[in-house]
Structure formats: structure tokens, C-alpha cells
Coordinates of C-alpha atoms in Angstrom, one line a residue:
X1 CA -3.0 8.0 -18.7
X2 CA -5.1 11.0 -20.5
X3 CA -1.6 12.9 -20.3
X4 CA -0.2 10.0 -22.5
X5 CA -2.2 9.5 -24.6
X6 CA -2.9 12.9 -25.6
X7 CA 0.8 13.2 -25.9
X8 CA 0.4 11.0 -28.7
X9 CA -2.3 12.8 -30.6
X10 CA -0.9 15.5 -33.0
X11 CA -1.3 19.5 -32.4
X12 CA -3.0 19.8 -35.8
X13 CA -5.5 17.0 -34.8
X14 CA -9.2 16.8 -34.2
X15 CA -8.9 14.2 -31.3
X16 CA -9.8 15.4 -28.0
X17 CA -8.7 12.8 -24.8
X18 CA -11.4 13.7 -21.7
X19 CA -10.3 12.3 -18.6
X20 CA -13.4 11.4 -16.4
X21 CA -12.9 10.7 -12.5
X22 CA -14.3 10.7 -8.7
X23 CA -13.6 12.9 -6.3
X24 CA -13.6 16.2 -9.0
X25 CA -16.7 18.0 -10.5
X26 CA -19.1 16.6 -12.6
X27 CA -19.4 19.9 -14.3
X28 CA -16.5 20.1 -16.1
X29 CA -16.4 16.7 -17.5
X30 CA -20.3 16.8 -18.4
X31 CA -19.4 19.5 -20.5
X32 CA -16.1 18.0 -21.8
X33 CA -18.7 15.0 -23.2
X34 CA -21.0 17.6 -24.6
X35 CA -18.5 18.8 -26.9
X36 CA -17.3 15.9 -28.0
X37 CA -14.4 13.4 -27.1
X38 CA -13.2 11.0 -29.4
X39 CA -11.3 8.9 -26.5
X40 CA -12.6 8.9 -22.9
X41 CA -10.1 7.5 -20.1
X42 CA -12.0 7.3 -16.6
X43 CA -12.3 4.8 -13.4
X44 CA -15.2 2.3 -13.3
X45 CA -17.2 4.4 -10.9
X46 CA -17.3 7.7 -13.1
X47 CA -18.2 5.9 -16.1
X48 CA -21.1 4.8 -14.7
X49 CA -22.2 7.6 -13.2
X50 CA -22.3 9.6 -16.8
X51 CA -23.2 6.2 -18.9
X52 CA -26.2 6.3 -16.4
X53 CA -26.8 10.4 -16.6
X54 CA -26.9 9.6 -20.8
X55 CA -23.7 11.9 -21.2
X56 CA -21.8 9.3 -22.0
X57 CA -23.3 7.4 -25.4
X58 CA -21.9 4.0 -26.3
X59 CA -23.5 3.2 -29.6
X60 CA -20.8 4.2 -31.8
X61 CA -18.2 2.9 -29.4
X62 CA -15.5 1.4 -31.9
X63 CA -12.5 0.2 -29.2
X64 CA -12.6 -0.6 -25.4
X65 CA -9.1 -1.1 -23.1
X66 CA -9.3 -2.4 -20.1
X67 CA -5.9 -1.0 -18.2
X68 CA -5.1 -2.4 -14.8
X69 CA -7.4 -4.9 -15.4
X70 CA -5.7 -7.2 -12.6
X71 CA -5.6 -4.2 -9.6
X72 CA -9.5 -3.4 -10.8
X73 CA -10.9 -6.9 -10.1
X74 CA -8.7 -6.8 -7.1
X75 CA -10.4 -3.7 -5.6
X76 CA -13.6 -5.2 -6.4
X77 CA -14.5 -3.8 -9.6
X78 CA -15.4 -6.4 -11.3
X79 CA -19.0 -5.7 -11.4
X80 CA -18.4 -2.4 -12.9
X81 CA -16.9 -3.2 -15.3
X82 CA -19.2 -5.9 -16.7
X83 CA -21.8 -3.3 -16.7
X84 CA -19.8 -1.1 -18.3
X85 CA -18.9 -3.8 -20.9
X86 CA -22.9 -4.7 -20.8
X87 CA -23.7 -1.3 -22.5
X88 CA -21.2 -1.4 -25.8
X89 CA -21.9 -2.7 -28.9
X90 CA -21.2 -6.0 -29.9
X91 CA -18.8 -4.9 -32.8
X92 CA -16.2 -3.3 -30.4
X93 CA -12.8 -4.3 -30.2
X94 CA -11.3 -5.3 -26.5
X95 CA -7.8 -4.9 -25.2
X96 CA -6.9 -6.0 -21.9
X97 CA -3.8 -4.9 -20.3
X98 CA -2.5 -6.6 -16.6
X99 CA 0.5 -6.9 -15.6
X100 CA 0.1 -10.4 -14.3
X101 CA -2.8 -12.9 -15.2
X102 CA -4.3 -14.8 -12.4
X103 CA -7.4 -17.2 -13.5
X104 CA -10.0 -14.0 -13.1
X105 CA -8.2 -12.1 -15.9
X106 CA -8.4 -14.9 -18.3
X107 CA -11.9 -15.9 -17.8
X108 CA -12.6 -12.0 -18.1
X109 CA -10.3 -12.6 -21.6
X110 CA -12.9 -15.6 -22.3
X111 CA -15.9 -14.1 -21.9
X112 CA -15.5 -10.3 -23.6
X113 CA -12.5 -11.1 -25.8
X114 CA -13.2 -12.6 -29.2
X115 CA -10.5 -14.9 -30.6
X116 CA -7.9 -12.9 -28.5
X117 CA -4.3 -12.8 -29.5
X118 CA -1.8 -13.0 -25.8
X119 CA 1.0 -10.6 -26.3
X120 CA 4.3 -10.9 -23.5
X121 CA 6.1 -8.5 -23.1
X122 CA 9.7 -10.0 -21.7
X123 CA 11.1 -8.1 -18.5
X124 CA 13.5 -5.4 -19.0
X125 CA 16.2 -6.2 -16.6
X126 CA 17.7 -3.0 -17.6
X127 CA 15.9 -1.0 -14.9
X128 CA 16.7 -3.7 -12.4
X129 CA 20.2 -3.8 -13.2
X130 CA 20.4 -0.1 -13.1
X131 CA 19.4 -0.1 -9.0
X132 CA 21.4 -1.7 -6.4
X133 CA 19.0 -3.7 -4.4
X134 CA 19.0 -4.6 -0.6
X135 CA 17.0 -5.7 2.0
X136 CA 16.8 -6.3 6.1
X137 CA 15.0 -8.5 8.1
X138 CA 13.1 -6.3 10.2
X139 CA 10.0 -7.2 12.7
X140 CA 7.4 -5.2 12.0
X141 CA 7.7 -3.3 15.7
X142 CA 10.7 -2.0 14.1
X143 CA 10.0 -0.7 10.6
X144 CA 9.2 2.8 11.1
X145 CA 12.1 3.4 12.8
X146 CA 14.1 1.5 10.6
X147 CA 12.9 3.4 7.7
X148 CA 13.3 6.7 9.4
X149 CA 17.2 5.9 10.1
X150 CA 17.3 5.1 6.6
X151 CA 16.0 8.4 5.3
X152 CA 18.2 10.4 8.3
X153 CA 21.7 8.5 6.6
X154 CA 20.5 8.9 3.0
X155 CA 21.8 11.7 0.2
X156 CA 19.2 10.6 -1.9
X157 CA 17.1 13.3 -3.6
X158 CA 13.8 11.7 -3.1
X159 CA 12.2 8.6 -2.3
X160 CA 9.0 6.7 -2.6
X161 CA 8.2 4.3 0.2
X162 CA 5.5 1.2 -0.6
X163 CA 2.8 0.2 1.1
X164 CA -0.1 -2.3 1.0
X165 CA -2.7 0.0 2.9
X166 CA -4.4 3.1 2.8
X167 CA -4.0 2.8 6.7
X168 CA -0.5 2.0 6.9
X169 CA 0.3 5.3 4.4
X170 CA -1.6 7.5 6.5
X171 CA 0.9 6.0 9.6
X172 CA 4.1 6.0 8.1
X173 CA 3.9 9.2 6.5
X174 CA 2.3 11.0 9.8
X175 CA 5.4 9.0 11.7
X176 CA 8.2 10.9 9.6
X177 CA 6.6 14.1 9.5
X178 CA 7.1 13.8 12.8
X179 CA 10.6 13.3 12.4
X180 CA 11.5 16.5 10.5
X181 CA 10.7 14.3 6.8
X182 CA 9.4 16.5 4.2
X183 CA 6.7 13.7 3.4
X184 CA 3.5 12.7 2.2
X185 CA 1.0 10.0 1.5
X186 CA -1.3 9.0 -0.8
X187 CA -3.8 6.0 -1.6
X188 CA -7.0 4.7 -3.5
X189 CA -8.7 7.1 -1.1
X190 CA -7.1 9.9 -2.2
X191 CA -8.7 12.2 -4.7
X192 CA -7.3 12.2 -8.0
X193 CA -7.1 16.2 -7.7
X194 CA -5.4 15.8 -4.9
X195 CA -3.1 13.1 -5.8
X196 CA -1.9 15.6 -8.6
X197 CA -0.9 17.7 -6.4
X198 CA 1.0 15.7 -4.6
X199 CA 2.9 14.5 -7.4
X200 CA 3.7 18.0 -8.5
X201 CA 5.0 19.3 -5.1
X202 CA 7.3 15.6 -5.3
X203 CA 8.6 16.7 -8.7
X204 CA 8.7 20.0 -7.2
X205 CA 10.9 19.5 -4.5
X206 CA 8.6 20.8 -1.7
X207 CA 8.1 17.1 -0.7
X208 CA 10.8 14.7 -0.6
X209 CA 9.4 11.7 0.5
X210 CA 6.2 10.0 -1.1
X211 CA 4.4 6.9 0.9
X212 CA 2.1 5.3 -1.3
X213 CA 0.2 2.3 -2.3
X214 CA 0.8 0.2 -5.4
X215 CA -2.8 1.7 -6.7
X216 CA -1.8 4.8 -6.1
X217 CA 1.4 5.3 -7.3
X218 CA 0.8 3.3 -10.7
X219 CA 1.6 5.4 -13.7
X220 CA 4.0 7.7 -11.5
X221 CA 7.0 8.7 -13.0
X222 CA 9.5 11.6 -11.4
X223 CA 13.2 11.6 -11.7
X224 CA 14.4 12.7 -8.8
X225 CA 12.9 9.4 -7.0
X226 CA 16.8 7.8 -5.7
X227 CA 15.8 5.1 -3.4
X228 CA 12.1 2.9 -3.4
X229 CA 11.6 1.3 -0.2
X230 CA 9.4 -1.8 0.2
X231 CA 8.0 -1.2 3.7
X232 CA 5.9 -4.1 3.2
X233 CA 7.2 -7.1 0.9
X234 CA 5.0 -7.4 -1.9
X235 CA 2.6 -10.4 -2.4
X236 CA 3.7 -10.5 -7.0
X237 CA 7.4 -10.6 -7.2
X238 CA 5.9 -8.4 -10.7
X239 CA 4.8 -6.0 -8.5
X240 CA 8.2 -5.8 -6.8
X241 CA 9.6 -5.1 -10.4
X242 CA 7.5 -2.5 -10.7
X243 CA 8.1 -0.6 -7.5
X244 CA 11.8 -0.6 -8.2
X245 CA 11.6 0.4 -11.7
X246 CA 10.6 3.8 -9.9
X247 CA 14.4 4.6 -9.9
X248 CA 17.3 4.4 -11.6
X249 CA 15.9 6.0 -14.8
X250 CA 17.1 8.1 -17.7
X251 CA 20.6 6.6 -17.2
X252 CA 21.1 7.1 -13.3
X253 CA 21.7 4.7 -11.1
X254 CA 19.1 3.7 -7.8
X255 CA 18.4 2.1 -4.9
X256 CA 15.4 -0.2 -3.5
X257 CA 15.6 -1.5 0.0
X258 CA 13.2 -4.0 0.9
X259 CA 12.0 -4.8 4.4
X260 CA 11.2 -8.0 5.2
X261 CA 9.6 -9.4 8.7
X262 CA 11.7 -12.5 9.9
X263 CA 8.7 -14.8 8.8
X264 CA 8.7 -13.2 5.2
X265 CA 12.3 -14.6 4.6
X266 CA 11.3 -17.1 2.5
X267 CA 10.4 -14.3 -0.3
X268 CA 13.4 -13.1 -0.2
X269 CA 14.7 -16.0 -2.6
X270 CA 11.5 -16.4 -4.4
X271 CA 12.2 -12.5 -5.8
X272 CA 16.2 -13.3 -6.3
X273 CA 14.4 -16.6 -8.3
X274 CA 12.3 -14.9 -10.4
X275 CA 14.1 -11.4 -11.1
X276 CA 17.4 -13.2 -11.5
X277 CA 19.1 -10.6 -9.4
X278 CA 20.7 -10.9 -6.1
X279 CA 19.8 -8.9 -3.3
X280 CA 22.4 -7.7 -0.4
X281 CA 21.9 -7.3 3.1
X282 CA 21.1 -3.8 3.9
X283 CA 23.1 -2.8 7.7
X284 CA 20.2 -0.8 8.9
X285 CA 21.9 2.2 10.9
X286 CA 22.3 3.2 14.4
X287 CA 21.2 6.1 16.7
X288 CA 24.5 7.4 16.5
X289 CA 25.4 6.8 12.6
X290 CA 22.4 9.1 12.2
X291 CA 24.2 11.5 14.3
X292 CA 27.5 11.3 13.1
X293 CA 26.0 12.0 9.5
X294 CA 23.9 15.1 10.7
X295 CA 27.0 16.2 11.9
X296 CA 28.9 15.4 8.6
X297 CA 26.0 17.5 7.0
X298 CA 26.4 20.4 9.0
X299 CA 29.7 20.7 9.2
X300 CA 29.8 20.8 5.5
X301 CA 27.6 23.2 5.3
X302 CA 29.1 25.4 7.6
X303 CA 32.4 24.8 5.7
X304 CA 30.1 26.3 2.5
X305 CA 29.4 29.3 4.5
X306 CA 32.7 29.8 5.9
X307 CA 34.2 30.0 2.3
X308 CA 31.6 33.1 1.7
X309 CA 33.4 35.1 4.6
X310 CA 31.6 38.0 6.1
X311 CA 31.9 36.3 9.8
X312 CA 34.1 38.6 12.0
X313 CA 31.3 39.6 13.5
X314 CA 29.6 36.5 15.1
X315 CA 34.1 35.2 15.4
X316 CA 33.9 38.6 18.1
X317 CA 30.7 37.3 19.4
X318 CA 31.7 34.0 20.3
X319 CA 35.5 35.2 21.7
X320 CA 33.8 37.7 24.1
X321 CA 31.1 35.0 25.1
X322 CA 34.1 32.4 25.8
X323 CA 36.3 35.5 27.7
X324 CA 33.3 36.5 29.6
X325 CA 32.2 33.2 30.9
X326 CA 35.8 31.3 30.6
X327 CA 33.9 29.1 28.4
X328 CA 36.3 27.2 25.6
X329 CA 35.7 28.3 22.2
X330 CA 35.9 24.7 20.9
X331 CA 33.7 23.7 23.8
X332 CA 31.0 26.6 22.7
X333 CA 30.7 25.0 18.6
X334 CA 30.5 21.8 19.8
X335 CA 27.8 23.0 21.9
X336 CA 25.7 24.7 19.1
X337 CA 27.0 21.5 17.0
X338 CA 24.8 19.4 19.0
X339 CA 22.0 21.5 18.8
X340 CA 22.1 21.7 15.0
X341 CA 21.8 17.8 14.8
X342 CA 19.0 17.9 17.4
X343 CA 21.4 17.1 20.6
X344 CA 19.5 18.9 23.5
X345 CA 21.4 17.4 25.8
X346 CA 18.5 15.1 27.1
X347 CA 19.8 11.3 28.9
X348 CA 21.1 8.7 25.8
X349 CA 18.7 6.4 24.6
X350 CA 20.1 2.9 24.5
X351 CA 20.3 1.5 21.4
X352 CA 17.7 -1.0 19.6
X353 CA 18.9 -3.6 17.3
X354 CA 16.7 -3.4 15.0
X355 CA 17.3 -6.4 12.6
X356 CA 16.0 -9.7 13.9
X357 CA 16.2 -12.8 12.1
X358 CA 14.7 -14.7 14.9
X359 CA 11.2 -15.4 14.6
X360 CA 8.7 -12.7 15.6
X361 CA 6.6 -12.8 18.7
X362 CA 3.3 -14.3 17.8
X363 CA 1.6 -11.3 18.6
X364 CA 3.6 -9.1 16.6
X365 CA 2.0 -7.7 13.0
X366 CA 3.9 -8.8 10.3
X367 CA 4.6 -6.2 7.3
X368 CA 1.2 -8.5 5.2
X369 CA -1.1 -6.6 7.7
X370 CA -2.7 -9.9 7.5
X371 CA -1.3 -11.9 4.7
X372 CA -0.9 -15.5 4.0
X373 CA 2.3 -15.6 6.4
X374 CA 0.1 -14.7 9.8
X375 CA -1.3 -18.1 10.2
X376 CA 0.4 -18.4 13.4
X377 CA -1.4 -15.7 15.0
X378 CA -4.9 -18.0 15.0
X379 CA -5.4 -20.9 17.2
X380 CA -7.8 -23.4 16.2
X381 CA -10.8 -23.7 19.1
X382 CA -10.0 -26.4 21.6
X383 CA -6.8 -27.1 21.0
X384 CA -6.2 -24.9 24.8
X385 CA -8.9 -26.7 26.2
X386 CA -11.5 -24.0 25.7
X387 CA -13.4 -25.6 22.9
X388 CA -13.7 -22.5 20.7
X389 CA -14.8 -20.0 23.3
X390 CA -18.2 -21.5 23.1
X391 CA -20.1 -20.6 26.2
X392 CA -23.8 -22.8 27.3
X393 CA -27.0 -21.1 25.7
X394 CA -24.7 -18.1 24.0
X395 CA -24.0 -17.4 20.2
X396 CA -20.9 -19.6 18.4
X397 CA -17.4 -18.7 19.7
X398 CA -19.3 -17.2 23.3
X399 CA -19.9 -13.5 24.0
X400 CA -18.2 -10.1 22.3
X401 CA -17.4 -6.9 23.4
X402 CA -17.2 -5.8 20.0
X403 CA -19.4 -5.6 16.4
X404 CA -19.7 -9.2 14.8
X405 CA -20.2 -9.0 10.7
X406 CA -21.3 -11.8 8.5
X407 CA -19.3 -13.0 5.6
X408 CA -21.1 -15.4 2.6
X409 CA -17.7 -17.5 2.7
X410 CA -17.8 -20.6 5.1
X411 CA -16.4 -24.2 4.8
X412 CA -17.4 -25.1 1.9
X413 CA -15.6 -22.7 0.1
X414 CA -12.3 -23.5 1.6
X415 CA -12.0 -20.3 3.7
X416 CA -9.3 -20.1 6.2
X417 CA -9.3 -17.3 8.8
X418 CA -6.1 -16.1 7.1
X419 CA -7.4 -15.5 4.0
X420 CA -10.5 -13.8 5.9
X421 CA -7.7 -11.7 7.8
X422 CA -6.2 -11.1 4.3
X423 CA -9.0 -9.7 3.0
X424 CA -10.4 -7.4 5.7
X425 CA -7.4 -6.0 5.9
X426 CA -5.9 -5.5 2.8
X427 CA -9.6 -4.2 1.4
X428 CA -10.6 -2.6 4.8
X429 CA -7.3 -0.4 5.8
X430 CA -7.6 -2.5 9.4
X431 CA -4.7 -3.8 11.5
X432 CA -4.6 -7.1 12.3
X433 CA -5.3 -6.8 15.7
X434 CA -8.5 -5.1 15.6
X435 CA -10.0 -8.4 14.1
X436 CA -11.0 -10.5 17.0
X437 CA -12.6 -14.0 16.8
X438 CA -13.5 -15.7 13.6
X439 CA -16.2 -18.4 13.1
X440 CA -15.8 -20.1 10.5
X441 CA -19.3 -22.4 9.3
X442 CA -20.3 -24.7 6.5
X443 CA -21.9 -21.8 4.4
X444 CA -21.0 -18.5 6.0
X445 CA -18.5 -17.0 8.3
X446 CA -18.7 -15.0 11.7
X447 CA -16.1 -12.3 11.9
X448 CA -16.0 -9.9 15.4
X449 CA -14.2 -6.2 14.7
X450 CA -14.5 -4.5 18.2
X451 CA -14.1 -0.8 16.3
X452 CA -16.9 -1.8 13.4
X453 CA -16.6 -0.6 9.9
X454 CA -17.8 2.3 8.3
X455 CA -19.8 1.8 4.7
X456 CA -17.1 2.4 3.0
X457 CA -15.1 0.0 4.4
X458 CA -17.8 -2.6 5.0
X459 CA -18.0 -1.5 0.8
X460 CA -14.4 -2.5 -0.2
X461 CA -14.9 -5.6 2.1
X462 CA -17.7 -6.9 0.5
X463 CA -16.1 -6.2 -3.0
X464 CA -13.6 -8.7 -2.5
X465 CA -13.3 -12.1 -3.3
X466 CA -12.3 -15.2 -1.5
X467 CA -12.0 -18.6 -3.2
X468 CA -14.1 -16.7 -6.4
X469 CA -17.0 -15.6 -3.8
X470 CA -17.7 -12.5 -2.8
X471 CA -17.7 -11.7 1.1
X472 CA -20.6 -9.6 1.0
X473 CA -20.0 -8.3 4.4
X474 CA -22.9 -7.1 6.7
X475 CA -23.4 -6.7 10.1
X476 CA -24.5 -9.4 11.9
X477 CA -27.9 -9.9 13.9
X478 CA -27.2 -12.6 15.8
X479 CA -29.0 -16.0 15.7
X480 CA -31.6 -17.8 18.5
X481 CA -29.1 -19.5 21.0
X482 CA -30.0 -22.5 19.8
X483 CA -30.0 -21.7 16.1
X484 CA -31.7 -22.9 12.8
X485 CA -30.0 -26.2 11.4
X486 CA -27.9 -25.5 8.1
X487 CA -30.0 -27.6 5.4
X488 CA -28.0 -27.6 2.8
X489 CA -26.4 -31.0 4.3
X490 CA -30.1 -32.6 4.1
X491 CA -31.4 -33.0 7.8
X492 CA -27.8 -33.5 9.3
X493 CA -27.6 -30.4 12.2
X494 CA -25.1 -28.2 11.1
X495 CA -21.3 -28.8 11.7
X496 CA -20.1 -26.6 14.5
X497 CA -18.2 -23.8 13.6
X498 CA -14.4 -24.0 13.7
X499 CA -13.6 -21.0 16.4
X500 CA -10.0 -19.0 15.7
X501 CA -9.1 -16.7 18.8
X502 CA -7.1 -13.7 17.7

């Protein structure tokens, strides 16, 4: 963003644009203030770091944008930012940019913006309509392999593959380095110096394959990106716009493939709806059309080397191999054919079809990593003739193995286990299967995660915002077996909790 706007400001000019962020040296942009910056572009975190250290004066402050502002509240910044609000002068002017508008942006809008004018800005289809765009219905059991199949058959020069987790980047890229991918990942996590990097060695070639997070890859913009794939669907069909519009620029044409879990079918036609495109079945490839196009690959490379000549000596080589051990000549390059492609001759896997439009097994992750769509996966307590797990004498929803946390979200609020789900994972970087039992009470909620959280995670968690309250997540005690009645019903004892078995 400092890039831009700086690219804006005239050679001859005074202005000087100071980037301030985490994860780099204070030094340099203490002394970046100290000389003076007429426009200062930094993350919440930073600003309040050197607003607090007095390096960063507010009293003459003339203009104040919030960019982003919907993925900030998101990520649980909205504290931040109404103390960094809290220390500039009344006589400011606000801007607030989001690329969507949910009921927290405009009440933000309410409270800091004076008389505010809305501006739209209409869609573009001319992005969209510039990349041919697929998808396949793929469990989520299936996805990586999918997507590595993908990338194996592709000519593309580069592509950028979305995720909703810093967790699920760190996979997925780990998964096709494994395969021979020249990839990487990145996420909110990631340092900014670091995440330059990465970018450069993308737009440098030395990387060919970026997995990222919609946080991390915002403002990213490389030419060479031929194909975005949607590993998971994303929630904001705007969003979905945005990850596509990562291709097909400066007059070429792209390609976005979107996977999609067989219960995520129904947002299929909600982006067709909304984006007024229509999206093609992708036919996601098998073990041997990845072979056969190795095979294409090598072959024309070798037909690129046999037009530069010079090969009468390995020609002898091969002839006096083939005479000496009555081998066939054909037999011997098909032989180092196979191992060119990988072949080594190992037993044939049988194939996996890899598309499902069935419904998943009930255990199975879906590509939300606990979204809205994994309702199925809870089961309300006694409905199996268990009543909840509840065991004589013993805390609600019976003994764990693993850490319980408290969460300041309970009935009352309208909290449903997958929205608690939702939120430890998408804020957390956890699978849904490391969340066991949820308790869900009048005022509170009791959440069991066998492998705990570190404070930065159990930071993030209690950042976000369910039903417009904060979770506040901390571990949990545990009440007297017979515990306290909940008051806040008069002298009523306390509903039991609702028990959801994972």
C-alpha cells in the first residue's frame, strides 16, 4: 500500500510515505518518524506500539483511512482501532474502505464518520469475463490430491491457491513440495519481510506456486499468476471475485478452479447468482493423464534437444548397451522414458475417483474447516440415549481427556456449536477434529481442545466475535460438581447445558 501510494507522490515532492509494521525492526521506522513523514500506512498493532512510544504524534493529524476495514474487525481488531481513532483530533477527516459492508462496518461508519457520503463502486466483470471459471465437487479427503493432479496437467506459468487458514497453507503447500511443486505459503502469521520475499521469488520465477490466505495475499498483484484455485469455497461470493481477479490481467486470459465439498454445492449457484457468470465442471484428472502429460513434456523436450544435435555419442552409447545385452533400443528409451516421468517401476496404484457428488461421510472435514455447512458433524446430547455425556457427581458433558476453555457466549446469545466451531477454527488455525465436546449454557460456553491453545491462538480466539460478543476465551478451571446456580434467571437453577459430541 506504501508502494502505491508513494507511486503517486511526485519525484520533485516533499512527501515522504513511511510504512510502519510487526515482525521488522523498530529501529528503522522510529527513525523514519523522526524525520518526518507526511503519510504513515501501518497495521493496528504497530501504530500502537509507536503512538504509545510518543514517536508517532497525532495532533496535527489532518485525514485518517481505514483500508480493509471489513478483514480488520474480522481478525479482531476492532479494539485497535478505536484506540487508535481515540487519540486523533476531532477535526480529522475519515475514509473507510471494505469491500463488503456487514452491520459492524456501518455502525463503525456511525460512530467515527461524520455526515458520510457511501460511494459503490459497480463490479468490473471485465476481469471475470477474462478467466474461464470451473469447479469440482471434491470431498475434502480428496483435495490435495486433486489439486496436485491439477498442477501436474497444467501449462500454466504460475498459480495462486486459496485458503481460509494459516494451518491449512502450511499443509497444502508442505503437501506439494512434497510432490516436486516449486511452492510456497504464506498467512497473517507471516512476517511482512518475509511475505515480500515471497512475492518477489513468485514474480521471480523461483517459485511457481503461492498458497495463501485471503489476508495475506490482498494487494498482491503478479502477472505471471495463470490459474487461482479456490481450495476452500469462500464464505463472500465478493471475496470469490477477488481471488479470481488474480488472473487474467493486462489483456491475457485465466483460469480459476474452484473446489467445492459435496455439501458446499449449494454455493455453487449462489456465486453463478451473484457474479452472473456460469461456472463449468472442471474433469479433475487421473493417475495416468498426469503421466501421459509428463510424458508429452519430456518428449518435447527431448525433441528440443534433438534439434541442437551433438548426440552421436550417447546414439553409440545406447547401440553398444542394446548389442551387449540384446536389449531393444526402443525397449531401452522407453525405459529411461519412465524414469523421467517418475515411473520406477513400483506395483500400479489403483485409481481414486476423486469427484464425489454424494454426500460426504459425517466425519469427513469439509473445505469450511468448520463453517456454517458442518452442522451435521454435532449431535445434540441425548438424542443416542446418552443424555449429553453427563456422568453422576462429574462436570457438564462428563469427563475429558483433553483441555476445556471457557467462552463468554452461551444461550442467550444465540450461539450454536457451529458458529463456535467456526470461530475456533477459522481464528485459531485448528481442524475440526481437534475440537471435542461443546457445552453450550445460558451465559457461557464450555469448549474441550485435547491439544490446547497456545496464547497466540487462545489471542485470535478471544478477538473474535460471535453474535456481536467477544469469546474471550480462557482456560477453564472447572466448577464444584454440583455447581453455583446461574442468577441471572432470578432463583430459577440454571438450565442444563445443551451437550454437542464431536
Amino acid at each position: 500500500m506504501s508502494d502505491a501510494i508513494a507511486s503517486f507522490v511526485p519525484a520533485t515532492s516533499r512527501v515522504s510515505v513511511l510504512p510502519i509494521y510487526g515482525g521488522a525492526s523498530f529501529v528503522p521506522q522510529l527513525r523514519g518518524l523522526e524525520r518526518g513523514a507526511q503519510v504513515v500506512v501501518g497495521t493496528p498493532g504497530r501504530v500502537i506500539d509507536m503512538i504509545e512510544r510518543k514517536a508517532l504524534k497525532m495532533e496535527e493529524l489532518a485525514f485518517v483511512v481505514l483500508d480493509e476495514a471489513d478483514e480488520m474487525l474480522r481478525m479482531g481488531f476492532a479494539e485497535d482501532v478505536e484506540t487508535i481513532l481515540a487519540s486523533t483530533p476531532a477535526t480529522k477527516q475519515v475514509a473507510l474502505f471494505s469491500a463488503t459492508m456487514p452491520p459492524a462496518i456501518r455502525r463503525v461508519a456511525d460512530t467515527h464518520l461524520t455526515n458520510p457520503v457511501e460511494i459503490t463502486v459497480a463490479r468490473q466483470s471485465s476481469t471475470i469475463t477474462s478467466v474461464e471459471q470451473t469447479y469440482a465437487i471434491v470431498p475434502y479427503r480428496n483435495k490435495a490430491e486433486a489439486l496436485a493432479r491439477i498442477l501436474a496437467t497444467s501449462d500454466v506459468d504460475a498459480a495462486i491457491v486459496f485458503v481460509r487458514t494459516r494451518e491449512t497453507a502450511e499443509e497444502v503447500g508442505a503437501a506439494l513440495a512434497a510432490t516436486g511443486v516449486s511452492a510456497a505459503s504464506i498467512s497473517g502469521d507471516v512476517a511482512q519481510r518475509d511475505r515480500e520475499k515471497i512475492i518477489d521469488r513468485l514474480r521471480g520465477g523461483s517459485v511457481d506456486v503461492l498458497v495463501a490466505t485471503d489476508v495475506a495475499a490482498r494487494g498482491l498483484d503478479v502477472d505471471r499468476i495463470g490459474l487461482v484455485v479456490n481450495f476452500d469455497v469462500p464464505r463472500e461470493v465478493e471475496t470469490y471475485v477477488h481471488r479470481i481477479g488474480r488472473t487474467g490481467r493486462a489483456g491475457r486470459t485465466g483460469r480459476a478452479l474452484t473446489f467445492l465439498t459435496p455439501k458446499e454445492k449449494p454455493r455453487l449457484r449462489t456465486i453463478e447468482r451473484v457474479t452472473g457468470s456460469r461456472l463449468t465442471e472442471a474433469v479433475l484428472p487421473t493417475r495416468l493423464d498426469v503421466v501421459a502429460h509428463r510424458v508429452g513434456s519430456s518428449v518435447a523436450k527431448a525433441e528440443e534437444r534433438l534439434a541442437q544435435g551433438r548426440l552421436s555419442v550417447h546414439r553409440e552409447r545406447l547401440e553398444q548397451h542394446a548389442a551387449q545385452t540384446g536389449t531393444d533400443v526402443l525397449d531401452l528409451a522407453a525405459a529411461l522414458l519412465a524414469l523421467s516421468v517418475g515411473d520406477t517401476g513400483g506395483p500400479v496404484e489403483a485409481e481414486v475417483q476423486l469427484a464425489d457428488h454424494g454426500r460426504e461421510n459425517r466425519f469427513e472435514r469439509d473445505g469450511e474447516r468448520g463453517g456454517r455447512d458442518r452442522g451435521d458433524r454435532f449431535e445434540r446430547g441425548g438424542q443416542r440415549g446418552d443424555r449429553g455425556g453427563r456422568e453422576r457427581g462429574g462436570r457438564p458433558g462428563g469427563s475429558s481427556d483433553g483441555n476445556r476453555y471457557r467462552i463468554a457466549v452461551g444461550h442467550r446469545d444465540g450461539v450454536t456449536p457451529q458458529g463456535i466451531v467456526g470461530a475456533i477454527t477459522g481464528e485459531g488455525g485448528l481442524r475440526g477434529a481437534e475440537i471435542g465436546k461443546i457445552d453450550i449454557f445460558p451465559s457461557f460456553s464450555l469448549v474441550e481442545i485435547p491439544l490446547g491453545l497456545d496464547s497466540d491462538s487462545e489471542r485470535r480466539i478471544g478477538a473474535a466475535k460471535i453474535a456481536g460478543r467477544q469469546l474471550r476465551i480462557k482456560a477453564d478451571s472447572g466448577p464444584p460438581a454440583r455447581g453455583p446456580r446461574d442468577r441471572h434467571d432470578g432463583d430459577r437453577p440454571a438450565r442444563r447445558p445443551r451437550t454437542y459430541a464431536h
